[in-house]
């Protein structure tokens, strides 16, 4: 599972290093270092290919008559890009996705169990800065509802 938070600098060409611990998870659990990256909320999500394939299976079961769900799927799938890890442990994030998440140079990568979130450092600090602990304390009951 992916866990931890890492700060990296993106190159001018849009390459960002995937933390070695994340690459190790990919090699051991998935036998692959290719991610599918798509936009979500104010950040990007990188799924290992196997997890992405599982997500696609679930999404393919949505009824075509559910226009709201189909609209969300269209957005998610339409922006998804295969991003293999290069020999230097980096992925190239396309300009369209960088623009969407307003990622310029400073990047935060957050392990989120079966996927990785990729944030602009500036947005990360706004969303998860000084008030993050208080939000965590207030929302613990939600996790308790999941038996945690």
PDB file of C-alpha atoms in Angstrom:
ATOM      1  CA  UNK A   1       0.000   0.000   0.000  1.00  0.00           C
ATOM      2  CA  UNK A   2       1.085   3.553  -0.658  1.00  0.00           C
ATOM      3  CA  UNK A   3       1.570   5.735   2.405  1.00  0.00           C
ATOM      4  CA  UNK A   4       3.501   8.827   3.360  1.00  0.00           C
ATOM      5  CA  UNK A   5       3.897  12.354   2.021  1.00  0.00           C
ATOM      6  CA  UNK A   6       6.801  13.454  -0.139  1.00  0.00           C
ATOM      7  CA  UNK A   7       7.779  16.806  -1.580  1.00  0.00           C
ATOM      8  CA  UNK A   8       9.460  16.952  -4.982  1.00  0.00           C
ATOM      9  CA  UNK A   9      10.319  19.513  -7.629  1.00  0.00           C
ATOM     10  CA  UNK A  10       8.904  19.107 -11.116  1.00  0.00           C
ATOM     11  CA  UNK A  11      11.229  19.663 -14.059  1.00  0.00           C
ATOM     12  CA  UNK A  12      10.452  22.311 -16.670  1.00  0.00           C
ATOM     13  CA  UNK A  13       9.349  19.514 -19.008  1.00  0.00           C
ATOM     14  CA  UNK A  14       6.793  18.222 -16.499  1.00  0.00           C
ATOM     15  CA  UNK A  15       8.630  15.246 -15.036  1.00  0.00           C
ATOM     16  CA  UNK A  16       8.319  14.460 -11.349  1.00  0.00           C
ATOM     17  CA  UNK A  17      10.152  11.802  -9.372  1.00  0.00           C
ATOM     18  CA  UNK A  18       8.041   9.038  -7.908  1.00  0.00           C
ATOM     19  CA  UNK A  19       9.323   8.353  -4.374  1.00  0.00           C
ATOM     20  CA  UNK A  20      11.447   5.208  -4.189  1.00  0.00           C
ATOM     21  CA  UNK A  21       9.092   3.683  -1.594  1.00  0.00           C
ATOM     22  CA  UNK A  22       6.191   4.097  -4.020  1.00  0.00           C
ATOM     23  CA  UNK A  23       8.206   2.547  -6.869  1.00  0.00           C
ATOM     24  CA  UNK A  24       9.079  -0.362  -4.578  1.00  0.00           C
ATOM     25  CA  UNK A  25       5.375  -0.964  -3.883  1.00  0.00           C
ATOM     26  CA  UNK A  26       4.757  -0.973  -7.638  1.00  0.00           C
ATOM     27  CA  UNK A  27       7.484  -3.526  -8.293  1.00  0.00           C
ATOM     28  CA  UNK A  28       6.527  -5.832  -5.427  1.00  0.00           C
ATOM     29  CA  UNK A  29       2.741  -5.633  -5.530  1.00  0.00           C
ATOM     30  CA  UNK A  30       2.011  -4.787  -9.151  1.00  0.00           C
ATOM     31  CA  UNK A  31       5.124  -5.964 -11.082  1.00  0.00           C
ATOM     32  CA  UNK A  32       4.774  -2.783 -13.118  1.00  0.00           C
ATOM     33  CA  UNK A  33       5.752   0.854 -12.863  1.00  0.00           C
ATOM     34  CA  UNK A  34       3.104   2.349 -15.129  1.00  0.00           C
ATOM     35  CA  UNK A  35       0.529   4.705 -13.685  1.00  0.00           C
ATOM     36  CA  UNK A  36      -2.693   6.065 -15.089  1.00  0.00           C
ATOM     37  CA  UNK A  37      -2.961   9.684 -14.019  1.00  0.00           C
ATOM     38  CA  UNK A  38      -6.208  11.635 -14.116  1.00  0.00           C
ATOM     39  CA  UNK A  39      -7.642  14.743 -12.521  1.00  0.00           C
ATOM     40  CA  UNK A  40      -9.811  14.725  -9.437  1.00  0.00           C
ATOM     41  CA  UNK A  41     -10.994  17.635  -7.344  1.00  0.00           C
ATOM     42  CA  UNK A  42      -8.036  20.076  -7.037  1.00  0.00           C
ATOM     43  CA  UNK A  43      -5.316  17.463  -7.470  1.00  0.00           C
ATOM     44  CA  UNK A  44      -4.309  14.515  -9.650  1.00  0.00           C
ATOM     45  CA  UNK A  45      -4.588  10.822  -8.878  1.00  0.00           C
ATOM     46  CA  UNK A  46      -2.052   8.242 -10.052  1.00  0.00           C
ATOM     47  CA  UNK A  47      -3.323   4.675 -10.134  1.00  0.00           C
ATOM     48  CA  UNK A  48      -1.074   1.666 -10.711  1.00  0.00           C
ATOM     49  CA  UNK A  49      -2.253   0.016 -13.926  1.00  0.00           C
ATOM     50  CA  UNK A  50      -3.807  -2.978 -12.122  1.00  0.00           C
ATOM     51  CA  UNK A  51      -5.834  -0.708  -9.813  1.00  0.00           C
ATOM     52  CA  UNK A  52      -6.929   1.388 -12.793  1.00  0.00           C
ATOM     53  CA  UNK A  53      -8.101  -1.744 -14.607  1.00  0.00           C
ATOM     54  CA  UNK A  54     -10.176  -2.695 -11.543  1.00  0.00           C
ATOM     55  CA  UNK A  55     -11.688   0.793 -11.481  1.00  0.00           C
ATOM     56  CA  UNK A  56     -12.553   0.522 -15.183  1.00  0.00           C
ATOM     57  CA  UNK A  57     -14.330  -2.803 -14.561  1.00  0.00           C
ATOM     58  CA  UNK A  58     -16.477  -1.164 -11.884  1.00  0.00           C
ATOM     59  CA  UNK A  59     -17.185   1.890 -14.033  1.00  0.00           C
ATOM     60  CA  UNK A  60     -18.185  -0.262 -17.000  1.00  0.00           C
ATOM     61  CA  UNK A  61     -21.108  -1.602 -14.941  1.00  0.00           C
ATOM     62  CA  UNK A  62     -22.719   1.829 -14.600  1.00  0.00           C
ATOM     63  CA  UNK A  63     -25.979   2.097 -16.519  1.00  0.00           C
ATOM     64  CA  UNK A  64     -25.795   4.295 -19.606  1.00  0.00           C
ATOM     65  CA  UNK A  65     -29.116   5.782 -18.526  1.00  0.00           C
ATOM     66  CA  UNK A  66     -27.511   7.272 -15.397  1.00  0.00           C
ATOM     67  CA  UNK A  67     -26.534  10.551 -17.038  1.00  0.00           C
ATOM     68  CA  UNK A  68     -24.941  12.051 -13.928  1.00  0.00           C
ATOM     69  CA  UNK A  69     -22.662   9.037 -13.404  1.00  0.00           C
ATOM     70  CA  UNK A  70     -21.851   8.855 -17.130  1.00  0.00           C
ATOM     71  CA  UNK A  71     -20.877  12.531 -17.088  1.00  0.00           C
ATOM     72  CA  UNK A  72     -18.468  11.896 -14.199  1.00  0.00           C
ATOM     73  CA  UNK A  73     -17.034   8.813 -15.908  1.00  0.00           C
ATOM     74  CA  UNK A  74     -16.575  10.750 -19.153  1.00  0.00           C
ATOM     75  CA  UNK A  75     -14.639  13.436 -17.311  1.00  0.00           C
ATOM     76  CA  UNK A  76     -12.483  10.948 -15.402  1.00  0.00           C
ATOM     77  CA  UNK A  77     -11.753   8.702 -18.394  1.00  0.00           C
ATOM     78  CA  UNK A  78     -11.388  11.535 -20.887  1.00  0.00           C
ATOM     79  CA  UNK A  79      -8.553  13.047 -18.889  1.00  0.00           C
ATOM     80  CA  UNK A  80      -6.769   9.787 -18.020  1.00  0.00           C
ATOM     81  CA  UNK A  81      -3.239   9.326 -19.370  1.00  0.00           C
ATOM     82  CA  UNK A  82      -0.886   6.328 -19.193  1.00  0.00           C
ATOM     83  CA  UNK A  83       2.351   7.526 -17.578  1.00  0.00           C
ATOM     84  CA  UNK A  84       5.182   4.985 -17.370  1.00  0.00           C
ATOM     85  CA  UNK A  85       8.007   5.556 -14.904  1.00  0.00           C
ATOM     86  CA  UNK A  86      11.253   6.280 -16.777  1.00  0.00           C
ATOM     87  CA  UNK A  87      14.733   4.919 -15.980  1.00  0.00           C
ATOM     88  CA  UNK A  88      15.295   7.800 -13.553  1.00  0.00           C
ATOM     89  CA  UNK A  89      12.133   7.044 -11.561  1.00  0.00           C
ATOM     90  CA  UNK A  90      10.089   9.922 -12.977  1.00  0.00           C
ATOM     91  CA  UNK A  91       6.738  10.258 -14.716  1.00  0.00           C
ATOM     92  CA  UNK A  92       5.891  12.860 -17.321  1.00  0.00           C
ATOM     93  CA  UNK A  93       2.687  14.615 -16.355  1.00  0.00           C
ATOM     94  CA  UNK A  94       1.015  16.117 -19.434  1.00  0.00           C
ATOM     95  CA  UNK A  95       0.579  19.884 -19.567  1.00  0.00           C
ATOM     96  CA  UNK A  96      -3.218  19.585 -19.547  1.00  0.00           C
ATOM     97  CA  UNK A  97      -3.155  17.780 -16.198  1.00  0.00           C
ATOM     98  CA  UNK A  98      -0.509  20.114 -14.748  1.00  0.00           C
ATOM     99  CA  UNK A  99      -2.656  23.093 -15.713  1.00  0.00           C
ATOM    100  CA  UNK A 100      -5.775  21.533 -14.223  1.00  0.00           C
ATOM    101  CA  UNK A 101      -4.073  20.976 -10.849  1.00  0.00           C
ATOM    102  CA  UNK A 102      -2.113  24.267 -11.113  1.00  0.00           C
ATOM    103  CA  UNK A 103       1.131  22.348 -10.643  1.00  0.00           C
ATOM    104  CA  UNK A 104       4.148  24.417 -11.606  1.00  0.00           C
ATOM    105  CA  UNK A 105       7.293  23.309  -9.778  1.00  0.00           C
ATOM    106  CA  UNK A 106       6.685  22.275  -6.171  1.00  0.00           C
ATOM    107  CA  UNK A 107       4.764  19.000  -5.911  1.00  0.00           C
ATOM    108  CA  UNK A 108       3.409  16.989  -2.975  1.00  0.00           C
ATOM    109  CA  UNK A 109       2.873  13.243  -3.485  1.00  0.00           C
ATOM    110  CA  UNK A 110       0.649  11.528  -0.924  1.00  0.00           C
ATOM    111  CA  UNK A 111       0.250   7.774  -0.577  1.00  0.00           C
ATOM    112  CA  UNK A 112      -3.448   6.931  -0.342  1.00  0.00           C
ATOM    113  CA  UNK A 113      -3.505   3.141   0.051  1.00  0.00           C
ATOM    114  CA  UNK A 114      -4.026   1.896  -3.545  1.00  0.00           C
ATOM    115  CA  UNK A 115      -3.344   5.193  -5.301  1.00  0.00           C
ATOM    116  CA  UNK A 116      -1.187   8.314  -5.090  1.00  0.00           C
ATOM    117  CA  UNK A 117      -2.425  11.892  -4.937  1.00  0.00           C
ATOM    118  CA  UNK A 118      -0.338  14.538  -6.710  1.00  0.00           C
ATOM    119  CA  UNK A 119      -0.839  18.080  -5.436  1.00  0.00           C
ATOM    120  CA  UNK A 120       0.497  21.524  -6.147  1.00  0.00           C
ATOM    121  CA  UNK A 121       2.370  22.436  -2.963  1.00  0.00           C
ATOM    122  CA  UNK A 122       0.480  25.721  -2.769  1.00  0.00           C
ATOM    123  CA  UNK A 123      -2.943  24.069  -2.954  1.00  0.00           C
ATOM    124  CA  UNK A 124      -1.845  21.290  -0.585  1.00  0.00           C
ATOM    125  CA  UNK A 125      -0.894  23.878   2.037  1.00  0.00           C
ATOM    126  CA  UNK A 126      -4.211  25.710   1.620  1.00  0.00           C
ATOM    127  CA  UNK A 127      -6.278  22.509   1.833  1.00  0.00           C
ATOM    128  CA  UNK A 128      -4.190  20.571   4.355  1.00  0.00           C
ATOM    129  CA  UNK A 129      -2.233  23.216   6.201  1.00  0.00           C
ATOM    130  CA  UNK A 130      -2.640  24.460   9.736  1.00  0.00           C
ATOM    131  CA  UNK A 131      -6.281  23.400  10.085  1.00  0.00           C
ATOM    132  CA  UNK A 132      -5.752  19.824   8.895  1.00  0.00           C
ATOM    133  CA  UNK A 133      -5.315  18.384  12.374  1.00  0.00           C
ATOM    134  CA  UNK A 134      -8.489  20.038  13.641  1.00  0.00           C
ATOM    135  CA  UNK A 135     -10.377  18.690  10.622  1.00  0.00           C
ATOM    136  CA  UNK A 136      -8.988  15.225  11.336  1.00  0.00           C
ATOM    137  CA  UNK A 137     -10.143  15.412  14.961  1.00  0.00           C
ATOM    138  CA  UNK A 138     -13.625  16.529  13.895  1.00  0.00           C
ATOM    139  CA  UNK A 139     -13.981  13.833  11.237  1.00  0.00           C
ATOM    140  CA  UNK A 140     -12.770  10.837  13.247  1.00  0.00           C
ATOM    141  CA  UNK A 141     -16.376   9.782  13.719  1.00  0.00           C
ATOM    142  CA  UNK A 142     -16.636   9.211   9.973  1.00  0.00           C
ATOM    143  CA  UNK A 143     -13.743   6.743  10.173  1.00  0.00           C
ATOM    144  CA  UNK A 144     -15.326   5.138  13.223  1.00  0.00           C
ATOM    145  CA  UNK A 145     -18.334   4.414  11.033  1.00  0.00           C
ATOM    146  CA  UNK A 146     -16.021   2.222   8.937  1.00  0.00           C
ATOM    147  CA  UNK A 147     -14.890   0.341  12.027  1.00  0.00           C
ATOM    148  CA  UNK A 148     -11.607   2.231  12.359  1.00  0.00           C
TER     149      UNK A 148
END
